[in-house]
Phi, psi and omega in degrees: 000134177274125184278152182294154184284134178264009192299320184302313181292320179297321178299319179296319180292321177300318180296319183294316189262335188244350177098161185292335181297321179279342176298329178300331180295329181293322180298327180264010186296151180249165173253121183257116183259136175227141180235115189238133167261123178260118184210160172277134175222148175285125181227156179229063186296334176239023179089343176268127185276132176204169177282134177233149174277124189240160171250114184052039176085001184240146174217119358298165179281180182293150175282133175273125177247132180206171175245146181311131182096347179291156171259129178255129179238117181240116177265118186253123175254113181278105179248031179280357174071304185234019188218136175285171175203168172197149183235127179260137181260089195291117180099345176277125191282346177057048177293121181072006176226055184299334180289348180265007182292335170081036179245109179299130181093344179247304184247352180198160165286151179296157176278117184285158176305134180085351181269159176241136180225138181248122172267135178222123183203161178261135173270099192270352181223134176291152178148191182251124183224184184214169169225155179195162177298144174224055176224120183056230177247029188297335179302329181299335185274000170111003180279092181196171179179187185245156176234123179246117180248114183274156174287152179291159178304137178095346178270129183257121177282160183278030176196163180231155178200166184264332186198156179229156179217155175256145178227112180254124183253136181218165164243162192215135178247153176271335177276155188287165175299322180298318177299316182294312182296321179298318179296320181293333182266353190279161168239111004282159182296138175233113181288161182292340182080178180280149179294153178281335184210158166248131184252144172239117185051042172082010181227145176205186180223120173255141180287104185290352176282348177282155177300138178235157179302148182296341183276356184230166176238153180232127185216110182291347178271002179298136180290346181284339189239184176098173179290140173210165179288128177286318173191166180250137182241155175251129182309135177091345181271159181247137185238138173264120177256121175266106188251128177230148177243125173237038174298154179266341182220322197273138163271145190230158166240125180247136178210159174241119185311127174077355184243138172272159178235133177256115181283126184234345181211145177220122177051038176088009180233138179289137180249158171296117189303138173215154188256137177224157168265322177242124176265114175280128184220135186247156184306128180097350180270152169229145175223148168248131181231150174261132178232126177261133179281083187238020180254177181305117185281359183276000183218169174260171185224156180278138162249127187224150170238137184232143176285136174229158180083346175223150178291110188264025186297335181262355182245114180291153178293152171284141183223140173212176185242131168264116190261122171278131185305140183101338176266158174298124182303335181263005181293122182291135176302148183285352182256166174287149178301147179297149184258347178079175180284167177303135185294334186255018178269091182289327187301318182289334177285320176296320180301317179293320178302319180288341180281349185271104177230168184292147174298136184306328182272359186223035178285125172265110186301132176279144174305147186295329182207165181260152174274338182209143180236130177246124174255108189250115181260126173265135175223153174258127189232156171257107182248107180054039177087355178257135177277123182228159167260141177233154172241118186049040173090359181241128175265119187289128175237122182290129180285165180291333178257129180303138179307316184301317179292315181301314185286324180290328183254008175068032180272074189291340180281355186275345182210166183293131181270341180287124183292146177286167183280140177282344183211189181219183181287086185298319184282323189271336186275131177260110185289347179271003180235155176299160182301136181278347181238164184275334181077182181226165175253131182197182181226050181283172184224137169277114179269113184258137176297131183297138179073012177275165176253130187238129170261137175234126172250115177272124182247121178277155175208170184287149177278183180296338178269011178070018175249159179239137184240167175280137177231108174281123183256133182239131177253123177280148172078001185210160155254150179231158174275130176271108185275333179167165176235140180220166179264151175071210182269134177293134179255106187280054175259169179300323180298319180298317181293327180291342180278350183280157183271107173247006181278308182217048182294143175286148172260136180215174171244350179220136182215143178280141165257110188281160180302141175055034182211194181220159176225133180246132178229163177223136177217160181260117183277070186235021178242100186304129179155193176234127193228136178275140174230118192204160170293136184271003170285123191300317179296326184288317178291327175298327180270006171109007184275084179185166175222167181236133177250138171241136178212123174058035184298335178293342179274348179291131180289180187306130182285141174292139182294341184291344179271358185254182177117359180240160179056228180283357182263013183301322181282354182262354185287000000 
């Protein structure tokens, strides 16, 4: 089914927030058509052969290129034979098209085997974005790719460069998604374990001399794997690298040997430029960095990704080659690959997070105060013998009927009607100790007043093993202001709020919650629909680390029948 065009409302919003000059881009906007077959194919991205979910036979899938204001139409043919699917357009706000967000159980029924589904949406903001599966843990199997949205002709960005390239970072397991999901749901609990490889643009290297499962083969001569040139540079030129992370578990540090990187954009928003040697990047984040080819042109250089926040002793770093023109693109650099910063140095990662603020010429003013504040505590709980993550005591379970359909059609029996808690036991809970209660499993919804301003403070706490981990949180349907990061337990006093950055906070759609600390964000609940807010670590959201927001669902126009057909919506398809 072809979905109705959202362009009129998006054009109005562009005019309101971006000015009449960019409104002209909407008048000249194009429709970008993509036709995708989603299927399992045997792939060897790190030399070990296994089944991967592919787009037209490739993993990662093709990059979507568009210009701000364009309409993107992706026709998806599910050829997985025995498996459903859904695709989320990560960072695209889906203004006036909430049903195209691509989250099975939230905004649509999954696409069944043999079925075709068409996503249609407007890319309303220039920047670097991504897409990935949002059904079960399917993202782990390789269904992902990048979205590049260019500024319209005549718009001048606050930086210049000669050429641009995309860099997609992933982690990779040899056991199947089914094995991983089964272990997470089992009694006793079996964690997914550390990834076998880190991939850069879909390629890595696994040491085939190590023991491998009897069900697979490992071959270093496979054309799918091995070292390759990430891109070729000309001395003296400057390159824009659009870097995205779609890891399923790992936090990463990315660097290019001998070269500094100037960060200029984050999640589609210009930042006050700052220089790094190592770019810390968390699952769901995108950054644009400038790199100048200013090193010895007679040799090539390493591009590497390293795991941080977890002991990476069993996972080799991702490696690729930056090729100076005139050299063999496959010529190995004469130095050893870079090793990256210490994996357990949280302080330098928090420091970089705090360095990301809005570019002085592109500050989007944050509302002065919030209408509602949510203090969300994550805990790891043992619920009836199953290890789950909870937020304020509730582990999110996606209902059989998508929330958007249920709320629009008044299907109140399809999800929990009891509202979730806005806060937790601030005085009594010790974040340095495991959760004292077991929690519950449910499908409640935070009902937000339309056009209200909402503050969310994410509070980290120790897991059942008494350790604290990084959790990158992603909000669908919105960008939010990052007000601050802090250590320990957030103190919700007036003094604490005055310490937050409301002068030039960066806007993002994904932000890290660092170990033993908190992260505060603010967003405007002005996009009618139902939106997921969750940890972007695949195992964690599978285990319940997320919440659902509803705002102005009565303003959503008639839902397309193609998103229905499951649960209580069977008669509406």
